[in-house]
PDB file of C-alpha atoms and ligand atoms in Angstrom:
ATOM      1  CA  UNK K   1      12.644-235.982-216.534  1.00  0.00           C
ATOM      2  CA  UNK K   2      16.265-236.602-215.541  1.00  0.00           C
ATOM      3  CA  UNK K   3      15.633-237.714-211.892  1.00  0.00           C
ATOM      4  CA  UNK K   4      13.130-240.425-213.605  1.00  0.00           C
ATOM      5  CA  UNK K   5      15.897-241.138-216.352  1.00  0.00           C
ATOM      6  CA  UNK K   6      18.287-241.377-213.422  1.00  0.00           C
ATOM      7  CA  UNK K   7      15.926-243.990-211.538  1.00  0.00           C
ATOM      8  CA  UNK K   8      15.132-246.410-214.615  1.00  0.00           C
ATOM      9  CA  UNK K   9      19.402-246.771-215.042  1.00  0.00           C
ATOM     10  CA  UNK K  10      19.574-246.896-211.218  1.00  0.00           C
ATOM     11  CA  UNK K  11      16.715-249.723-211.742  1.00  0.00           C
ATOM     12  CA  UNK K  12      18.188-251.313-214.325  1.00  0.00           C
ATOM     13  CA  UNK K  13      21.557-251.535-212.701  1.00  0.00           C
ATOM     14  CA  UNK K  14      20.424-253.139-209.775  1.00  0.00           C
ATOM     15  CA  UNK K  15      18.532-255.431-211.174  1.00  0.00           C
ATOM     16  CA  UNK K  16      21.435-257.040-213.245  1.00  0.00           C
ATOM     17  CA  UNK K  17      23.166-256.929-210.316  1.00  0.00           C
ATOM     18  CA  UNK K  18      20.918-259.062-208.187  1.00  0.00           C
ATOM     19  CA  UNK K  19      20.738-261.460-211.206  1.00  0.00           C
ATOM     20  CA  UNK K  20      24.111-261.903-211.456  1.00  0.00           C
ATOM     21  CA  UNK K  21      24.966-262.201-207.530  1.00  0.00           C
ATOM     22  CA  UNK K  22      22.284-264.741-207.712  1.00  0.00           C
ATOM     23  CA  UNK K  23      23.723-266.858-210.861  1.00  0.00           C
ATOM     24  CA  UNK K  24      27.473-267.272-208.435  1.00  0.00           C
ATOM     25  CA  UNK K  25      25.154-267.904-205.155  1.00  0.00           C
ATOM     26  CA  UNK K  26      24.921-271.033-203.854  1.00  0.00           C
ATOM     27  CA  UNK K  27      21.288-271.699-202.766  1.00  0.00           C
ATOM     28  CA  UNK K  28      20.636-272.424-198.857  1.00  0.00           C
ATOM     29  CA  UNK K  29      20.079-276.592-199.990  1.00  0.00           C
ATOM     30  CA  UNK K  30      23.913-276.555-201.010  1.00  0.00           C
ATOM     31  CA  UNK K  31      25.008-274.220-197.986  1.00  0.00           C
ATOM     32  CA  UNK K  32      23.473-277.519-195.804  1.00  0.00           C
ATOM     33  CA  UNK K  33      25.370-279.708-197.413  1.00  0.00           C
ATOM     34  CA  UNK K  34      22.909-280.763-200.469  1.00  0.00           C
ATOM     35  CA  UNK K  35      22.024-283.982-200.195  1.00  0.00           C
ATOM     36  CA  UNK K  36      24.260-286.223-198.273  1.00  0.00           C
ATOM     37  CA  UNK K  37      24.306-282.814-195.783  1.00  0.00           C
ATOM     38  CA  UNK K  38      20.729-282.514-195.525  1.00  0.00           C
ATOM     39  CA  UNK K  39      19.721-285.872-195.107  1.00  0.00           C
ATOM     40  CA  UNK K  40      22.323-286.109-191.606  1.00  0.00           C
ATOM     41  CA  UNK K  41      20.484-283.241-190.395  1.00  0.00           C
ATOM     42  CA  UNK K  42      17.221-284.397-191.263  1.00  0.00           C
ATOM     43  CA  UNK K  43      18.142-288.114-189.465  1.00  0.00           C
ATOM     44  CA  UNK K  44      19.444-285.930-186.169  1.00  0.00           C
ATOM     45  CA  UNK K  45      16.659-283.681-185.974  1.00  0.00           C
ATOM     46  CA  UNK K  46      14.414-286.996-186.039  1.00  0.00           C
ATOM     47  CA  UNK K  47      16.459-288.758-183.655  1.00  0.00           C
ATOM     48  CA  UNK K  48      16.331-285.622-181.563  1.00  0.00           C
ATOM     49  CA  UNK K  49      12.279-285.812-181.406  1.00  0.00           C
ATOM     50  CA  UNK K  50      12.403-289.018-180.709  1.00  0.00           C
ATOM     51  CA  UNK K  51      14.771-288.600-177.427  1.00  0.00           C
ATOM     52  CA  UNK K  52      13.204-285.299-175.957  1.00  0.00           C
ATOM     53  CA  UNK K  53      10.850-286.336-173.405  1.00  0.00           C
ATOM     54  CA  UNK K  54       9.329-283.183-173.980  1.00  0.00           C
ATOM     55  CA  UNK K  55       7.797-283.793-177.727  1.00  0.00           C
ATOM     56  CA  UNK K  56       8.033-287.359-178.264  1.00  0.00           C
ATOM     57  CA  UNK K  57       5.031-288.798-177.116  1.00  0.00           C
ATOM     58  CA  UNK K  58       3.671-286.750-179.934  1.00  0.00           C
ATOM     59  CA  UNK K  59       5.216-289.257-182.401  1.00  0.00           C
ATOM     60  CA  UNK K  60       3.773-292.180-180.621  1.00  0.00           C
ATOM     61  CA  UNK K  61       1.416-293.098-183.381  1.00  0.00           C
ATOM     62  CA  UNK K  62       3.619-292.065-186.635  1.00  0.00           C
ATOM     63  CA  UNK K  63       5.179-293.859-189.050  1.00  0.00           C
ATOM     64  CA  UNK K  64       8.758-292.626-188.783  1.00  0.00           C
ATOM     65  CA  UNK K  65       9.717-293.488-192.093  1.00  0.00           C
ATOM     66  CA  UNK K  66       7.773-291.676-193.532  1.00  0.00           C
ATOM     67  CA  UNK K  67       8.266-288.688-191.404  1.00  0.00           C
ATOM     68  CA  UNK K  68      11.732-288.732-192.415  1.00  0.00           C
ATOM     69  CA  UNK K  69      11.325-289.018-195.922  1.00  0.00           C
ATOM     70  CA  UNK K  70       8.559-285.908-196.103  1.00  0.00           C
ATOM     71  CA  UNK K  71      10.328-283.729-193.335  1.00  0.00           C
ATOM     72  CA  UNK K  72      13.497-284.633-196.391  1.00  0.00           C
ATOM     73  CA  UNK K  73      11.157-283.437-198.987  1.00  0.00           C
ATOM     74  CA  UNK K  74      10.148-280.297-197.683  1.00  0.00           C
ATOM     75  CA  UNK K  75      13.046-278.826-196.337  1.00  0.00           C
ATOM     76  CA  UNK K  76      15.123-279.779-200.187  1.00  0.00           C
ATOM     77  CA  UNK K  77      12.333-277.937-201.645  1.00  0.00           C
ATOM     78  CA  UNK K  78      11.865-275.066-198.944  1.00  0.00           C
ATOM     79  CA  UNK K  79      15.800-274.080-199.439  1.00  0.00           C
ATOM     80  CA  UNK K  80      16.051-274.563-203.296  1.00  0.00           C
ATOM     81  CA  UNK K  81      16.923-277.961-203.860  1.00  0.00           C
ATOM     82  CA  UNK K  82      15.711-280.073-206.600  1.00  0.00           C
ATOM     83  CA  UNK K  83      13.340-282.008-204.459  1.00  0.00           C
ATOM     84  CA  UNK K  84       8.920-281.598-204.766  1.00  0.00           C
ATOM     85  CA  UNK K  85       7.428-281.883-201.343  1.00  0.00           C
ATOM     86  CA  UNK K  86       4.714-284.131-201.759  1.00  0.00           C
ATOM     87  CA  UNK K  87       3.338-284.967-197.703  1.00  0.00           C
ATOM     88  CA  UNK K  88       0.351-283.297-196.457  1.00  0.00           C
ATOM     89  CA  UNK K  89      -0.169-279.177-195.932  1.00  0.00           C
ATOM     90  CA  UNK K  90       1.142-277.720-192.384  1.00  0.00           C
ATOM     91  CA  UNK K  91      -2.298-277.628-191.178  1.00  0.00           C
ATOM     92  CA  UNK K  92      -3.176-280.873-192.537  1.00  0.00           C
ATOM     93  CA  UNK K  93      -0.714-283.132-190.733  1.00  0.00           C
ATOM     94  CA  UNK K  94      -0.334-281.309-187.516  1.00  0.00           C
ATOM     95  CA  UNK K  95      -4.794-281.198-186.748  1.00  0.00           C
ATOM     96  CA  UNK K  96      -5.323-283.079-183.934  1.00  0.00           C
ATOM     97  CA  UNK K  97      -1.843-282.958-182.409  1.00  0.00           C
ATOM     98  CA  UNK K  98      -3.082-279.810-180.166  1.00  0.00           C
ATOM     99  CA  UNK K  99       0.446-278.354-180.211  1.00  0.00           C
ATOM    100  CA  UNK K 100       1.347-275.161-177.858  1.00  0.00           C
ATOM    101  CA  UNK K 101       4.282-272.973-178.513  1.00  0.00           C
ATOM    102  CA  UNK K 102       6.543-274.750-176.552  1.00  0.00           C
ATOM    103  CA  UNK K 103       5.972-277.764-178.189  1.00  0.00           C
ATOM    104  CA  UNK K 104       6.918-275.758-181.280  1.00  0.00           C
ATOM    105  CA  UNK K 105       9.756-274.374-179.479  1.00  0.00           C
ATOM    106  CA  UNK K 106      11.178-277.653-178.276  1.00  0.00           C
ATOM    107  CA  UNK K 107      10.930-279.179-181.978  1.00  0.00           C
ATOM    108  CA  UNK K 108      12.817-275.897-183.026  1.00  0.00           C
ATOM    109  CA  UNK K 109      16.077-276.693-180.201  1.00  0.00           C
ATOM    110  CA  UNK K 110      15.921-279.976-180.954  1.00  0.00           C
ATOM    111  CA  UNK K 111      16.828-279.112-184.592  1.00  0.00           C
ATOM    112  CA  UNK K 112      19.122-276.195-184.024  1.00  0.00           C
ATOM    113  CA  UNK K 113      21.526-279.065-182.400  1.00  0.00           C
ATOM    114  CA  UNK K 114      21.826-281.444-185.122  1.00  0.00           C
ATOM    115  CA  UNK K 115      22.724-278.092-187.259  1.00  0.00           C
ATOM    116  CA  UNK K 116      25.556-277.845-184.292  1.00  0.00           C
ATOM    117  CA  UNK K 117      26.273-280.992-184.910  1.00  0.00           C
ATOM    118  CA  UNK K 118      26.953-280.469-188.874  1.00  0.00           C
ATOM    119  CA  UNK K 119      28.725-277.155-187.794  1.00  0.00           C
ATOM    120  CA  UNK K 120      26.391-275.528-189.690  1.00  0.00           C
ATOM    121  CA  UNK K 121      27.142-271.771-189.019  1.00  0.00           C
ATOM    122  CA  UNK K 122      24.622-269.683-187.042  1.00  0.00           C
ATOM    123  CA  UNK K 123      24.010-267.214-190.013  1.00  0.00           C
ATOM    124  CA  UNK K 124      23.242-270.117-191.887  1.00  0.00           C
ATOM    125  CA  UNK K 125      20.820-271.807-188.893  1.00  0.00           C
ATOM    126  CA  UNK K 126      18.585-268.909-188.983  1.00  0.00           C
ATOM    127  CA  UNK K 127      17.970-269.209-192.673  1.00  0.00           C
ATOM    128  CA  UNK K 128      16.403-271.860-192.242  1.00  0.00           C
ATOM    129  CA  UNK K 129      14.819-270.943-188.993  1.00  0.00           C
ATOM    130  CA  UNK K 130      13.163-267.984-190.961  1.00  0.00           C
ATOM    131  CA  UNK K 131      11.801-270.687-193.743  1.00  0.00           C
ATOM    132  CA  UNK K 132       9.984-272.314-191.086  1.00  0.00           C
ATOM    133  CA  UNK K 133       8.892-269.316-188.931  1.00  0.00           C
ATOM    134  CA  UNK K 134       5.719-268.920-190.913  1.00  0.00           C
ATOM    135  CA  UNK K 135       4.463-272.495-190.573  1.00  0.00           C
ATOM    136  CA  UNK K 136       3.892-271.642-186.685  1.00  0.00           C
ATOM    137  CA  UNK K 137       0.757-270.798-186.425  1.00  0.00           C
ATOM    138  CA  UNK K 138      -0.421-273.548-188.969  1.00  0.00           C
ATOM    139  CA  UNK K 139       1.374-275.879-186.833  1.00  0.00           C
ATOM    140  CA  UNK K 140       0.047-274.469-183.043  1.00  0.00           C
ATOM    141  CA  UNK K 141      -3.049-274.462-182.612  1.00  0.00           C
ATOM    142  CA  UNK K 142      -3.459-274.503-178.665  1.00  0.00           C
TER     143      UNK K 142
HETATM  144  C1  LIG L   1       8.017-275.571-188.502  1.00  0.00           C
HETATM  145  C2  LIG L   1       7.790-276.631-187.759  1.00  0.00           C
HETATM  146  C3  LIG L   1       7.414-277.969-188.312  1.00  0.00           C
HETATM  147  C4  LIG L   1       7.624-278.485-189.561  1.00  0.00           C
HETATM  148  C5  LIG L   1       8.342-277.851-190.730  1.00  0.00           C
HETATM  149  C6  LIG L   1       7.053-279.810-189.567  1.00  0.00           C
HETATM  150  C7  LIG L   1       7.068-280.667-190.652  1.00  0.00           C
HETATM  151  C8  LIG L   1       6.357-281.832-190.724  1.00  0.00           C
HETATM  152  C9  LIG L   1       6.218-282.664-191.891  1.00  0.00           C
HETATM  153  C10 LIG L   1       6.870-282.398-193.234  1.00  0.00           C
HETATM  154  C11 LIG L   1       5.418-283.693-191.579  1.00  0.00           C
HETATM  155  C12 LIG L   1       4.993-284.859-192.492  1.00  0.00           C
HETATM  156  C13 LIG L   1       3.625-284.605-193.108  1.00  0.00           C
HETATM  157  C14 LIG L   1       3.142-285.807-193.878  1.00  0.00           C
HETATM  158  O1  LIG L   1       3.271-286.942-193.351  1.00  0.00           O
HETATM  159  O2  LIG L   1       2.599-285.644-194.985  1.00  0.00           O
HETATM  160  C15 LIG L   1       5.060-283.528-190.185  1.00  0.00           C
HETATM  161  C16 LIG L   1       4.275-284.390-189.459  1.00  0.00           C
HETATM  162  C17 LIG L   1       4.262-284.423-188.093  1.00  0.00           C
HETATM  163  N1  LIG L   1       4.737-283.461-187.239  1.00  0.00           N
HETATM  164 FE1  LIG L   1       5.589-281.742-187.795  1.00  0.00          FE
HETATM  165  N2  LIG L   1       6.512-280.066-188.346  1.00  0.00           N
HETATM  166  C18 LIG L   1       6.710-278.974-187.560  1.00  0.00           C
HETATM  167  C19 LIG L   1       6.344-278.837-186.240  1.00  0.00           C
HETATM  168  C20 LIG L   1       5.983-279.887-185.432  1.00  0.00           C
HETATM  169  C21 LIG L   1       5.925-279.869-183.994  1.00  0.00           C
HETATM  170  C22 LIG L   1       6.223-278.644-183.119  1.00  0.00           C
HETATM  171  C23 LIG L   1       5.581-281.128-183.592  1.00  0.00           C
HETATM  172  C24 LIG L   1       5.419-281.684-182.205  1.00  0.00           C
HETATM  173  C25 LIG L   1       6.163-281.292-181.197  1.00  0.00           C
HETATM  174  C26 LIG L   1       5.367-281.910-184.785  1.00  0.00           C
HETATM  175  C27 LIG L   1       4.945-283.227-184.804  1.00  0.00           C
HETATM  176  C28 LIG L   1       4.574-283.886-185.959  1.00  0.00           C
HETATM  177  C29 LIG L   1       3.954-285.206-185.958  1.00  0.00           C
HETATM  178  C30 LIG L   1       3.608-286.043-184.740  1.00  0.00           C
HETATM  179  C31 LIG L   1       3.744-285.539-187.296  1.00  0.00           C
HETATM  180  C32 LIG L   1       3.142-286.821-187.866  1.00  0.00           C
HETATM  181  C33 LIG L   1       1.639-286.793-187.861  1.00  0.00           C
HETATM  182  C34 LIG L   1       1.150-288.120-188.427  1.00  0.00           C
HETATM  183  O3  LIG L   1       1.513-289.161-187.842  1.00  0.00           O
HETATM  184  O4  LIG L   1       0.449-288.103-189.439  1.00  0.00           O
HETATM  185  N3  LIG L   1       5.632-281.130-185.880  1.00  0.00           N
HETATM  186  N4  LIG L   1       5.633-282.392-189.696  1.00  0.00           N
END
């Protein structure tokens, strides 16, 4: 009876505690540099496609603006920003493209150097790296 007394105030303790470490966090959208922040890094990545020979045939037949816009969307929304992704599901817009894991692994370089080039810090990097570790194998399907 007392070890399961002890557990419900150990429960209850911690759980206050998250909330209120959460209520002085900043959320990983702000830690990018909210808006104005996000949107460089967004615009670099892009550019970044666009200039690696490896990938960026891929993009031969997309509208760019677009791409921009959406790849905007979801990341806002993916890292707590007050943004609604509303482009096509993972599987959706990447059927047909035949992507391999290097492909995947080239698109993931190309953005770890525009967060270099934001001196976004490494421990900050592979937040969003884990966001987007999932969507792999909706992404590659060869
Ligand atoms: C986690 C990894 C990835 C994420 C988060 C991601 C995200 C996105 C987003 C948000 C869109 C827009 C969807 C829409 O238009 O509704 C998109 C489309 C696209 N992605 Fe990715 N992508 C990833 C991996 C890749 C890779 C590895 C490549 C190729 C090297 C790639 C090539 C493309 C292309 C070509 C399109 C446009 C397709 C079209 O023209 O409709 N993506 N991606």
């Amino acid at each position: 009876m007392m070890t399961k007394m002890k557990f419900v105030l150990l429960l209850a303790a911690s759980l206050s505690f998250a909330g209120a470490a959460r209520a002085g966090d900043t959320t990983l959208y702000d830690d990018l540099g909210g808006e104005a922040g996000l949107t460089r890094i967004v615009n670099d990545a892009t550019d970044a496609f666009l200039a690696d020979k490896r990938i960026s045939a891929t993009f031969d037949e997309t509208n760019m603006d677009r791409f921009r816009v959406k790849l905007y969307e979801q990341f806002c929304e993916l890292t707590g920003g007050p943004c609604k992704y509303t482009g096509h599901s993972m599987a959706e817009a990447h059927k047909g493209l035949h992507l391999r894991n290097v492909d995947f692994n080239a698109l993931v370089e190309d953005l770890q150097d525009a967060l270099d080039k934001s001196d976004i810090p490494f421990a900050t990097q592979n937040r969003l790296l884990a966001l987007l570790a999932p969507m792999q194998h909706e992404v590659v399907t060869r």
